[in-house]
Amino acid sequence: MTEAQGRVKPSGVWATAVGVARVRALETAREDPLFRDPLALAFAAAGGVGPGSPLPERGSEAERRRRLGVATSIIIRTKFLDDLLNRATEAGIRQVVLLGAGMDSRAFRMDWPPATRLFEVDTAEPLSFKASVLRQEGAVPGCERITVAVDLREDWPAALAAAGHDPALPTVWIAEGLLIYLPEDAVELLLDRVGRLSATGSRMGLTLGSRGVLARFAGDAARGSAASMWVWEMPEDPVGWLSGLGWDAEAFTLRDRAAAYGRPISTPPQGDEGPGGLISAVRR
C-alpha cells in the first residue's frame, strides 16, 4: 500500500480544510494572486477536491451565492492574516500558534525571521494527513515548525507547553475559520486560555462569523457542507467583547478589506453591515 492509499479520508469539520486548500490553490493559479500557496494544490488533490475535481452541482441560487461568498472570504482572510503575521514578526515576535491549523502552509510559504517557532495545533488525523502530503512534496519549513496533536476541547495549553511554548514571551495567535464551528462556551474557554498564555504585546488574528450569517446560510445548507456545521457568530460589539478579555482590537469588514486589496465585492450588502469579522488584536 502506498502512503497516499493509506491516508485517512477527510471527514467532519477538518474536511473543510481541504476545501480551503482548493480555494487557495485556485487563487495561487491566478495571474494576480493576493498570496501564493504552492502546497495548496497538493493538499486539495490528496483530499479529493483538487481544481480538476468535478464541481458541486449548481444547486439553488442561494447555494451558488454561499459557495462564492465562502471562497471570497477565504481569499481575503488569508491575505489579512498573512499581513498580520508579517507585522507581528517585524515587531519582534518569534512565537506563532495556529489554532486548528488544518492545511495551513504558512510555515512553508512565508518568509520567517531567524529563531521563529511556529506551533500547529490540531487533532491527530488532519496532522497525520498533512504530514503525508508534506513528505510526498518534500516540503521544508522556513522556520522551526512544531505540531501539537490535541483536541481544542481538551487541555491543549498543557500540550502546547510540553511542545515548548513559552508564555513569558509574546505570541501571535491565529484562529482562522475556527470559531464559527464552536459553541459560545467553547469560544469563551478558548480565548480565556489564549489570554492566560499571552504576555503583554502578544497579538491575535481571528476570523468571526458575521452577524446574521447563520440565518442567511446555515439553516438551509446541504448536509455535511461547511455551512451546515456553523454554530456561532460574533457578538454585536466584537471590539468591546475582546476589550473585556484584555485585548485592544480592531474589526474590519470583508468588504472593506477586499476593496483595499483591489478585489472589490460586487454583490450588494446583505442589509445593514455591522462590525466586521476580521479581527486584529494586541494583548494589554
PDB file of C-alpha atoms in Angstrom:
ATOM      1  CA  MET A   1       0.000   0.000   0.000  1.00  0.00           C
ATOM      2  CA  THR A   2       1.346   3.443  -0.907  1.00  0.00           C
ATOM      3  CA  GLU A   3       1.351   6.288   1.585  1.00  0.00           C
ATOM      4  CA  ALA A   4      -1.367   8.037  -0.417  1.00  0.00           C
ATOM      5  CA  GLN A   5      -3.570   4.928  -0.243  1.00  0.00           C
ATOM      6  CA  GLY A   6      -3.073   4.747   3.498  1.00  0.00           C
ATOM      7  CA  ARG A   7      -4.231   8.302   4.199  1.00  0.00           C
ATOM      8  CA  VAL A   8      -7.324   8.783   6.319  1.00  0.00           C
ATOM      9  CA  LYS A   9     -10.129  10.286   4.248  1.00  0.00           C
ATOM     10  CA  PRO A  10     -11.027  13.791   5.454  1.00  0.00           C
ATOM     11  CA  SER A  11     -14.325  13.920   7.308  1.00  0.00           C
ATOM     12  CA  GLY A  12     -16.305  16.196   9.587  1.00  0.00           C
ATOM     13  CA  VAL A  13     -15.095  19.702  10.341  1.00  0.00           C
ATOM     14  CA  TRP A  14     -11.500  19.025   9.366  1.00  0.00           C
ATOM     15  CA  ALA A  15     -12.617  18.005   5.873  1.00  0.00           C
ATOM     16  CA  THR A  16     -13.376  21.685   5.327  1.00  0.00           C
ATOM     17  CA  ALA A  17      -9.603  22.296   5.476  1.00  0.00           C
ATOM     18  CA  VAL A  18      -9.071  20.603   2.120  1.00  0.00           C
ATOM     19  CA  GLY A  19     -11.870  22.723   0.671  1.00  0.00           C
ATOM     20  CA  VAL A  20      -9.988  25.786   1.910  1.00  0.00           C
ATOM     21  CA  ALA A  21      -6.865  24.408   0.230  1.00  0.00           C
ATOM     22  CA  ARG A  22      -8.785  24.117  -3.040  1.00  0.00           C
ATOM     23  CA  VAL A  23      -9.710  27.807  -2.883  1.00  0.00           C
ATOM     24  CA  ARG A  24      -6.125  28.756  -2.089  1.00  0.00           C
ATOM     25  CA  ALA A  25      -4.868  26.647  -4.986  1.00  0.00           C
ATOM     26  CA  LEU A  26      -7.224  28.393  -7.393  1.00  0.00           C
ATOM     27  CA  GLU A  27      -6.104  31.785  -6.072  1.00  0.00           C
ATOM     28  CA  THR A  28      -2.446  30.798  -6.461  1.00  0.00           C
ATOM     29  CA  ALA A  29      -3.074  29.929 -10.108  1.00  0.00           C
ATOM     30  CA  ARG A  30      -4.286  33.449 -10.897  1.00  0.00           C
ATOM     31  CA  GLU A  31      -2.046  35.906 -12.714  1.00  0.00           C
ATOM     32  CA  ASP A  32      -2.562  38.430  -9.903  1.00  0.00           C
ATOM     33  CA  PRO A  33      -2.904  36.358  -6.691  1.00  0.00           C
ATOM     34  CA  LEU A  34      -3.175  38.057  -3.318  1.00  0.00           C
ATOM     35  CA  PHE A  35      -0.901  35.295  -1.980  1.00  0.00           C
ATOM     36  CA  ARG A  36       0.863  32.200  -3.255  1.00  0.00           C
ATOM     37  CA  ASP A  37       0.362  28.841  -1.588  1.00  0.00           C
ATOM     38  CA  PRO A  38       2.373  26.259  -3.566  1.00  0.00           C
ATOM     39  CA  LEU A  39       1.261  23.386  -1.302  1.00  0.00           C
ATOM     40  CA  ALA A  40      -2.465  24.087  -1.518  1.00  0.00           C
ATOM     41  CA  LEU A  41      -2.926  22.099  -4.719  1.00  0.00           C
ATOM     42  CA  ALA A  42      -1.304  19.014  -3.196  1.00  0.00           C
ATOM     43  CA  PHE A  43      -3.499  19.204  -0.079  1.00  0.00           C
ATOM     44  CA  ALA A  44      -6.657  19.660  -2.138  1.00  0.00           C
ATOM     45  CA  ALA A  45      -5.790  16.855  -4.560  1.00  0.00           C
ATOM     46  CA  ALA A  46      -4.942  14.463  -1.713  1.00  0.00           C
ATOM     47  CA  GLY A  47      -8.331  15.228  -0.199  1.00  0.00           C
ATOM     48  CA  GLY A  48     -10.136  14.561  -3.464  1.00  0.00           C
ATOM     49  CA  VAL A  49     -11.098  18.182  -4.180  1.00  0.00           C
ATOM     50  CA  GLY A  50      -8.290  19.383  -6.426  1.00  0.00           C
ATOM     51  CA  PRO A  51      -9.104  22.030  -9.054  1.00  0.00           C
ATOM     52  CA  GLY A  52      -9.557  19.230 -11.604  1.00  0.00           C
ATOM     53  CA  SER A  53     -12.226  17.510  -9.490  1.00  0.00           C
ATOM     54  CA  PRO A  54     -15.881  17.782 -10.524  1.00  0.00           C
ATOM     55  CA  LEU A  55     -17.547  20.936  -9.274  1.00  0.00           C
ATOM     56  CA  PRO A  56     -20.582  20.603  -6.997  1.00  0.00           C
ATOM     57  CA  GLU A  57     -23.920  20.633  -8.755  1.00  0.00           C
ATOM     58  CA  ARG A  58     -25.079  24.173  -9.336  1.00  0.00           C
ATOM     59  CA  GLY A  59     -27.981  23.834  -6.933  1.00  0.00           C
ATOM     60  CA  SER A  60     -30.061  26.812  -5.917  1.00  0.00           C
ATOM     61  CA  GLU A  61     -29.093  30.432  -6.300  1.00  0.00           C
ATOM     62  CA  ALA A  62     -28.659  30.566  -2.528  1.00  0.00           C
ATOM     63  CA  GLU A  63     -26.189  27.675  -2.679  1.00  0.00           C
ATOM     64  CA  ARG A  64     -24.243  29.340  -5.506  1.00  0.00           C
ATOM     65  CA  ARG A  65     -24.038  32.622  -3.567  1.00  0.00           C
ATOM     66  CA  ARG A  66     -22.953  30.737  -0.456  1.00  0.00           C
ATOM     67  CA  ARG A  67     -20.095  28.992  -2.268  1.00  0.00           C
ATOM     68  CA  LEU A  68     -18.956  32.248  -3.856  1.00  0.00           C
ATOM     69  CA  GLY A  69     -19.161  34.080  -0.552  1.00  0.00           C
ATOM     70  CA  VAL A  70     -17.185  31.415   1.306  1.00  0.00           C
ATOM     71  CA  ALA A  71     -14.482  31.338  -1.386  1.00  0.00           C
ATOM     72  CA  THR A  72     -14.164  35.125  -1.321  1.00  0.00           C
ATOM     73  CA  SER A  73     -13.922  35.160   2.451  1.00  0.00           C
ATOM     74  CA  ILE A  74     -11.161  32.520   2.418  1.00  0.00           C
ATOM     75  CA  ILE A  75      -9.078  34.545  -0.042  1.00  0.00           C
ATOM     76  CA  ILE A  76      -9.486  37.849   1.789  1.00  0.00           C
ATOM     77  CA  ARG A  77      -8.960  36.422   5.266  1.00  0.00           C
ATOM     78  CA  THR A  78      -5.800  34.598   4.134  1.00  0.00           C
ATOM     79  CA  LYS A  79      -4.296  37.863   2.887  1.00  0.00           C
ATOM     80  CA  PHE A  80      -5.445  39.698   6.034  1.00  0.00           C
ATOM     81  CA  LEU A  81      -3.802  37.184   8.372  1.00  0.00           C
ATOM     82  CA  ASP A  82      -0.635  36.978   6.273  1.00  0.00           C
ATOM     83  CA  ASP A  83      -0.265  40.736   6.702  1.00  0.00           C
ATOM     84  CA  LEU A  84      -0.968  40.487  10.435  1.00  0.00           C
ATOM     85  CA  LEU A  85       1.729  37.824  10.842  1.00  0.00           C
ATOM     86  CA  ASN A  86       4.246  39.897   8.904  1.00  0.00           C
ATOM     87  CA  ARG A  87       3.588  42.907  11.131  1.00  0.00           C
ATOM     88  CA  ALA A  88       3.936  40.764  14.255  1.00  0.00           C
ATOM     89  CA  THR A  89       7.307  39.347  13.223  1.00  0.00           C
ATOM     90  CA  GLU A  90       8.506  42.804  12.153  1.00  0.00           C
ATOM     91  CA  ALA A  91       7.654  43.885  15.716  1.00  0.00           C
ATOM     92  CA  GLY A  92       9.940  41.146  17.048  1.00  0.00           C
ATOM     93  CA  ILE A  93       7.518  38.354  17.931  1.00  0.00           C
ATOM     94  CA  ARG A  94       9.065  34.946  17.342  1.00  0.00           C
ATOM     95  CA  GLN A  95       6.344  32.599  18.626  1.00  0.00           C
ATOM     96  CA  VAL A  96       3.409  31.765  16.373  1.00  0.00           C
ATOM     97  CA  VAL A  97       0.497  29.474  17.278  1.00  0.00           C
ATOM     98  CA  LEU A  98      -2.009  28.327  14.666  1.00  0.00           C
ATOM     99  CA  LEU A  99      -5.119  27.025  16.430  1.00  0.00           C
ATOM    100  CA  GLY A 100      -6.962  24.453  14.348  1.00  0.00           C
ATOM    101  CA  ALA A 101      -4.159  24.603  11.793  1.00  0.00           C
ATOM    102  CA  GLY A 102      -5.788  22.374   9.176  1.00  0.00           C
ATOM    103  CA  MET A 103      -3.956  22.559   5.848  1.00  0.00           C
ATOM    104  CA  ASP A 104      -2.305  25.893   6.665  1.00  0.00           C
ATOM    105  CA  SER A 105       1.104  26.051   4.958  1.00  0.00           C
ATOM    106  CA  ARG A 106       2.371  29.358   6.307  1.00  0.00           C
ATOM    107  CA  ALA A 107       5.337  27.592   7.935  1.00  0.00           C
ATOM    108  CA  PHE A 108       6.476  26.740   4.400  1.00  0.00           C
ATOM    109  CA  ARG A 109       5.325  29.610   2.214  1.00  0.00           C
ATOM    110  CA  MET A 110       6.082  32.742   4.256  1.00  0.00           C
ATOM    111  CA  ASP A 111       9.415  34.425   4.937  1.00  0.00           C
ATOM    112  CA  TRP A 112      10.196  33.966   8.621  1.00  0.00           C
ATOM    113  CA  PRO A 113      12.908  35.727  10.640  1.00  0.00           C
ATOM    114  CA  PRO A 114      15.571  33.503  12.225  1.00  0.00           C
ATOM    115  CA  ALA A 115      14.570  31.824  15.507  1.00  0.00           C
ATOM    116  CA  THR A 116      10.840  31.838  14.706  1.00  0.00           C
ATOM    117  CA  ARG A 117       8.974  28.900  16.251  1.00  0.00           C
ATOM    118  CA  LEU A 118       5.588  28.046  14.752  1.00  0.00           C
ATOM    119  CA  PHE A 119       3.226  25.675  16.556  1.00  0.00           C
ATOM    120  CA  GLU A 120       0.435  23.980  14.631  1.00  0.00           C
ATOM    121  CA  VAL A 121      -2.315  22.804  16.970  1.00  0.00           C
ATOM    122  CA  ASP A 122      -4.885  20.361  15.628  1.00  0.00           C
ATOM    123  CA  THR A 123      -6.159  16.843  16.148  1.00  0.00           C
ATOM    124  CA  ALA A 124      -4.061  13.860  15.135  1.00  0.00           C
ATOM    125  CA  GLU A 125      -5.944  12.896  11.949  1.00  0.00           C
ATOM    126  CA  PRO A 126      -5.525  16.144   9.981  1.00  0.00           C
ATOM    127  CA  LEU A 127      -1.931  16.482  11.174  1.00  0.00           C
ATOM    128  CA  SER A 128      -1.180  12.940  10.001  1.00  0.00           C
ATOM    129  CA  PHE A 129      -2.874  13.566   6.639  1.00  0.00           C
ATOM    130  CA  LYS A 130      -0.921  16.785   6.283  1.00  0.00           C
ATOM    131  CA  ALA A 131       2.393  15.134   7.197  1.00  0.00           C
ATOM    132  CA  SER A 132       1.846  12.518   4.497  1.00  0.00           C
ATOM    133  CA  VAL A 133       1.341  15.205   1.835  1.00  0.00           C
ATOM    134  CA  LEU A 134       4.315  17.217   3.064  1.00  0.00           C
ATOM    135  CA  ARG A 135       6.555  14.145   2.797  1.00  0.00           C
ATOM    136  CA  GLN A 136       5.219  13.471  -0.686  1.00  0.00           C
ATOM    137  CA  GLU A 137       6.048  17.055  -1.732  1.00  0.00           C
ATOM    138  CA  GLY A 138       9.425  17.143   0.014  1.00  0.00           C
ATOM    139  CA  ALA A 139       8.339  20.350   1.748  1.00  0.00           C
ATOM    140  CA  VAL A 140      10.837  22.100   4.025  1.00  0.00           C
ATOM    141  CA  PRO A 141       9.587  24.731   6.516  1.00  0.00           C
ATOM    142  CA  GLY A 142      11.156  28.160   6.659  1.00  0.00           C
ATOM    143  CA  CYS A 143      11.013  28.238  10.455  1.00  0.00           C
ATOM    144  CA  GLU A 144      11.015  25.786  13.345  1.00  0.00           C
ATOM    145  CA  ARG A 145       7.674  24.031  12.869  1.00  0.00           C
ATOM    146  CA  ILE A 146       6.220  22.079  15.801  1.00  0.00           C
ATOM    147  CA  THR A 147       2.989  20.107  15.541  1.00  0.00           C
ATOM    148  CA  VAL A 148       0.811  19.644  18.618  1.00  0.00           C
ATOM    149  CA  ALA A 149      -1.751  16.872  18.242  1.00  0.00           C
ATOM    150  CA  VAL A 150      -4.569  17.677  20.656  1.00  0.00           C
ATOM    151  CA  ASP A 151      -8.286  18.401  20.532  1.00  0.00           C
ATOM    152  CA  LEU A 152      -9.011  22.053  21.338  1.00  0.00           C
ATOM    153  CA  ARG A 153     -11.824  20.850  23.609  1.00  0.00           C
ATOM    154  CA  GLU A 154      -9.203  19.166  25.792  1.00  0.00           C
ATOM    155  CA  ASP A 155      -6.208  20.508  27.765  1.00  0.00           C
ATOM    156  CA  TRP A 156      -4.387  21.916  24.782  1.00  0.00           C
ATOM    157  CA  PRO A 157      -2.444  24.520  26.874  1.00  0.00           C
ATOM    158  CA  ALA A 158      -0.650  21.667  28.638  1.00  0.00           C
ATOM    159  CA  ALA A 159       0.146  20.008  25.305  1.00  0.00           C
ATOM    160  CA  LEU A 160       1.380  23.319  23.896  1.00  0.00           C
ATOM    161  CA  ALA A 161       3.606  23.865  26.938  1.00  0.00           C
ATOM    162  CA  ALA A 162       5.030  20.356  26.603  1.00  0.00           C
ATOM    163  CA  ALA A 163       5.853  21.170  22.969  1.00  0.00           C
ATOM    164  CA  GLY A 164       7.948  24.157  24.077  1.00  0.00           C
ATOM    165  CA  HIS A 165       5.676  27.208  24.005  1.00  0.00           C
ATOM    166  CA  ASP A 166       6.882  29.906  26.425  1.00  0.00           C
ATOM    167  CA  PRO A 167       4.021  32.057  27.796  1.00  0.00           C
ATOM    168  CA  ALA A 168       6.529  34.590  29.146  1.00  0.00           C
ATOM    169  CA  LEU A 169       7.351  35.605  25.572  1.00  0.00           C
ATOM    170  CA  PRO A 170       4.918  37.399  23.256  1.00  0.00           C
ATOM    171  CA  THR A 171       2.992  35.143  20.904  1.00  0.00           C
ATOM    172  CA  VAL A 172       0.967  35.793  17.778  1.00  0.00           C
ATOM    173  CA  TRP A 173      -2.133  33.601  17.764  1.00  0.00           C
ATOM    174  CA  ILE A 174      -4.164  32.756  14.669  1.00  0.00           C
ATOM    175  CA  ALA A 175      -7.651  31.245  14.753  1.00  0.00           C
ATOM    176  CA  GLU A 176      -8.713  31.188  11.110  1.00  0.00           C
ATOM    177  CA  GLY A 177     -12.049  29.701  10.115  1.00  0.00           C
ATOM    178  CA  LEU A 178     -12.275  28.033  13.519  1.00  0.00           C
ATOM    179  CA  LEU A 179     -14.521  29.838  15.974  1.00  0.00           C
ATOM    180  CA  ILE A 180     -17.648  29.620  13.809  1.00  0.00           C
ATOM    181  CA  TYR A 181     -17.624  25.828  14.399  1.00  0.00           C
ATOM    182  CA  LEU A 182     -17.502  26.129  18.209  1.00  0.00           C
ATOM    183  CA  PRO A 183     -20.399  26.804  20.591  1.00  0.00           C
ATOM    184  CA  GLU A 184     -20.242  30.037  22.545  1.00  0.00           C
ATOM    185  CA  ASP A 185     -18.990  28.477  25.790  1.00  0.00           C
ATOM    186  CA  ALA A 186     -16.151  26.749  23.916  1.00  0.00           C
ATOM    187  CA  VAL A 187     -15.169  30.048  22.252  1.00  0.00           C
ATOM    188  CA  GLU A 188     -15.087  31.792  25.635  1.00  0.00           C
ATOM    189  CA  LEU A 189     -12.960  28.997  27.137  1.00  0.00           C
ATOM    190  CA  LEU A 190     -10.572  29.013  24.174  1.00  0.00           C
ATOM    191  CA  LEU A 191      -9.995  32.759  24.343  1.00  0.00           C
ATOM    192  CA  ASP A 192      -9.646  32.683  28.128  1.00  0.00           C
ATOM    193  CA  ARG A 193      -6.890  30.098  27.747  1.00  0.00           C
ATOM    194  CA  VAL A 194      -5.216  32.110  24.988  1.00  0.00           C
ATOM    195  CA  GLY A 195      -5.264  35.164  27.240  1.00  0.00           C
ATOM    196  CA  ARG A 196      -3.633  33.290  30.098  1.00  0.00           C
ATOM    197  CA  LEU A 197      -0.808  32.231  27.772  1.00  0.00           C
ATOM    198  CA  SER A 198      -0.263  35.681  26.255  1.00  0.00           C
ATOM    199  CA  ALA A 199       2.440  38.021  27.502  1.00  0.00           C
ATOM    200  CA  THR A 200       1.842  41.748  27.123  1.00  0.00           C
ATOM    201  CA  GLY A 201       2.308  42.711  23.497  1.00  0.00           C
ATOM    202  CA  SER A 202       1.090  39.380  22.135  1.00  0.00           C
ATOM    203  CA  ARG A 203      -1.089  39.609  19.059  1.00  0.00           C
ATOM    204  CA  MET A 204      -4.085  37.721  17.790  1.00  0.00           C
ATOM    205  CA  GLY A 205      -5.793  37.326  14.434  1.00  0.00           C
ATOM    206  CA  LEU A 206      -9.340  35.965  14.398  1.00  0.00           C
ATOM    207  CA  THR A 207     -11.964  35.354  11.763  1.00  0.00           C
ATOM    208  CA  LEU A 208     -15.502  35.527  13.101  1.00  0.00           C
ATOM    209  CA  GLY A 209     -18.815  34.666  11.517  1.00  0.00           C
ATOM    210  CA  SER A 210     -20.535  37.963  10.736  1.00  0.00           C
ATOM    211  CA  ARG A 211     -23.835  38.820  12.368  1.00  0.00           C
ATOM    212  CA  GLY A 212     -26.721  37.082  10.644  1.00  0.00           C
ATOM    213  CA  VAL A 213     -24.564  34.560   8.771  1.00  0.00           C
ATOM    214  CA  LEU A 214     -26.248  31.589  10.450  1.00  0.00           C
ATOM    215  CA  ALA A 215     -29.703  32.803   9.463  1.00  0.00           C
ATOM    216  CA  ARG A 216     -28.620  33.555   5.891  1.00  0.00           C
ATOM    217  CA  PHE A 217     -26.586  30.450   5.127  1.00  0.00           C
ATOM    218  CA  ALA A 218     -26.523  27.716   7.773  1.00  0.00           C
ATOM    219  CA  GLY A 219     -30.219  26.939   8.019  1.00  0.00           C
ATOM    220  CA  ASP A 220     -30.668  25.538   4.509  1.00  0.00           C
ATOM    221  CA  ALA A 221     -27.070  24.401   3.911  1.00  0.00           C
ATOM    222  CA  ALA A 222     -26.512  20.971   2.394  1.00  0.00           C
ATOM    223  CA  ARG A 223     -25.875  18.220   4.923  1.00  0.00           C
ATOM    224  CA  GLY A 224     -22.148  17.792   5.545  1.00  0.00           C
ATOM    225  CA  SER A 225     -21.231  21.148   3.997  1.00  0.00           C
ATOM    226  CA  ALA A 226     -19.132  23.653   5.934  1.00  0.00           C
ATOM    227  CA  ALA A 227     -22.108  25.957   6.487  1.00  0.00           C
ATOM    228  CA  SER A 228     -24.177  23.115   7.960  1.00  0.00           C
ATOM    229  CA  MET A 229     -21.632  22.866  10.802  1.00  0.00           C
ATOM    230  CA  TRP A 230     -21.566  26.559  11.703  1.00  0.00           C
ATOM    231  CA  VAL A 231     -22.894  27.220  15.196  1.00  0.00           C
ATOM    232  CA  TRP A 232     -21.560  30.591  16.415  1.00  0.00           C
ATOM    233  CA  GLU A 233     -21.391  34.116  15.086  1.00  0.00           C
ATOM    234  CA  MET A 234     -19.629  37.129  16.533  1.00  0.00           C
ATOM    235  CA  PRO A 235     -21.173  39.326  19.224  1.00  0.00           C
ATOM    236  CA  GLU A 236     -22.707  42.670  18.286  1.00  0.00           C
ATOM    237  CA  ASP A 237     -19.656  44.532  19.595  1.00  0.00           C
ATOM    238  CA  PRO A 238     -16.581  42.345  18.968  1.00  0.00           C
ATOM    239  CA  VAL A 239     -14.155  45.124  19.913  1.00  0.00           C
ATOM    240  CA  GLY A 240     -15.853  45.680  23.266  1.00  0.00           C
ATOM    241  CA  TRP A 241     -16.112  41.925  23.827  1.00  0.00           C
ATOM    242  CA  LEU A 242     -12.384  41.452  23.292  1.00  0.00           C
ATOM    243  CA  SER A 243     -11.585  44.510  25.401  1.00  0.00           C
ATOM    244  CA  GLY A 244     -13.302  42.762  28.286  1.00  0.00           C
ATOM    245  CA  LEU A 245     -10.950  39.826  27.722  1.00  0.00           C
ATOM    246  CA  GLY A 246      -7.835  42.023  27.874  1.00  0.00           C
ATOM    247  CA  TRP A 247      -7.251  42.775  24.176  1.00  0.00           C
ATOM    248  CA  ASP A 248      -7.153  46.040  22.234  1.00  0.00           C
ATOM    249  CA  ALA A 249      -8.843  45.049  18.994  1.00  0.00           C
ATOM    250  CA  GLU A 250      -9.760  46.393  15.595  1.00  0.00           C
ATOM    251  CA  ALA A 251     -12.531  44.897  13.474  1.00  0.00           C
ATOM    252  CA  PHE A 252     -12.534  45.033   9.678  1.00  0.00           C
ATOM    253  CA  THR A 253     -15.264  44.042   7.269  1.00  0.00           C
ATOM    254  CA  LEU A 254     -14.594  41.600   4.472  1.00  0.00           C
ATOM    255  CA  ARG A 255     -15.965  44.159   2.021  1.00  0.00           C
ATOM    256  CA  ASP A 256     -13.580  46.892   3.175  1.00  0.00           C
ATOM    257  CA  ARG A 257     -10.532  44.629   3.112  1.00  0.00           C
ATOM    258  CA  ALA A 258     -11.467  43.239  -0.290  1.00  0.00           C
ATOM    259  CA  ALA A 259     -11.630  46.772  -1.685  1.00  0.00           C
ATOM    260  CA  ALA A 260      -8.290  47.637  -0.066  1.00  0.00           C
ATOM    261  CA  TYR A 261      -6.711  44.588  -1.726  1.00  0.00           C
ATOM    262  CA  GLY A 262      -8.058  45.516  -5.150  1.00  0.00           C
ATOM    263  CA  ARG A 263     -10.743  42.815  -5.123  1.00  0.00           C
ATOM    264  CA  PRO A 264     -13.949  44.783  -4.521  1.00  0.00           C
ATOM    265  CA  ILE A 265     -17.042  42.704  -3.810  1.00  0.00           C
ATOM    266  CA  SER A 266     -19.664  43.465  -6.445  1.00  0.00           C
ATOM    267  CA  THR A 267     -22.703  41.984  -4.712  1.00  0.00           C
ATOM    268  CA  PRO A 268     -24.733  44.444  -2.627  1.00  0.00           C
ATOM    269  CA  PRO A 269     -24.518  44.304   1.188  1.00  0.00           C
ATOM    270  CA  GLN A 270     -26.897  41.940   2.964  1.00  0.00           C
ATOM    271  CA  GLY A 271     -28.840  44.515   4.946  1.00  0.00           C
ATOM    272  CA  ASP A 272     -27.015  46.834   7.335  1.00  0.00           C
ATOM    273  CA  GLU A 273     -23.457  45.527   7.552  1.00  0.00           C
ATOM    274  CA  GLY A 274     -22.241  45.918  11.101  1.00  0.00           C
ATOM    275  CA  PRO A 275     -18.758  45.389  12.591  1.00  0.00           C
ATOM    276  CA  GLY A 276     -16.525  43.142  10.573  1.00  0.00           C
ATOM    277  CA  GLY A 277     -15.404  39.606  11.255  1.00  0.00           C
ATOM    278  CA  LEU A 278     -11.699  40.107  10.562  1.00  0.00           C
ATOM    279  CA  ILE A 279     -10.057  40.884  13.885  1.00  0.00           C
ATOM    280  CA  SER A 280      -6.575  42.147  14.749  1.00  0.00           C
ATOM    281  CA  ALA A 281      -5.831  42.409  18.462  1.00  0.00           C
ATOM    282  CA  VAL A 282      -2.964  43.237  20.822  1.00  0.00           C
ATOM    283  CA  ARG A 283      -2.707  41.988  24.415  1.00  0.00           C
ATOM    284  CA  ARG A 284      -2.715  44.709  27.053  1.00  0.00           C
TER     285      ARG A 284
END
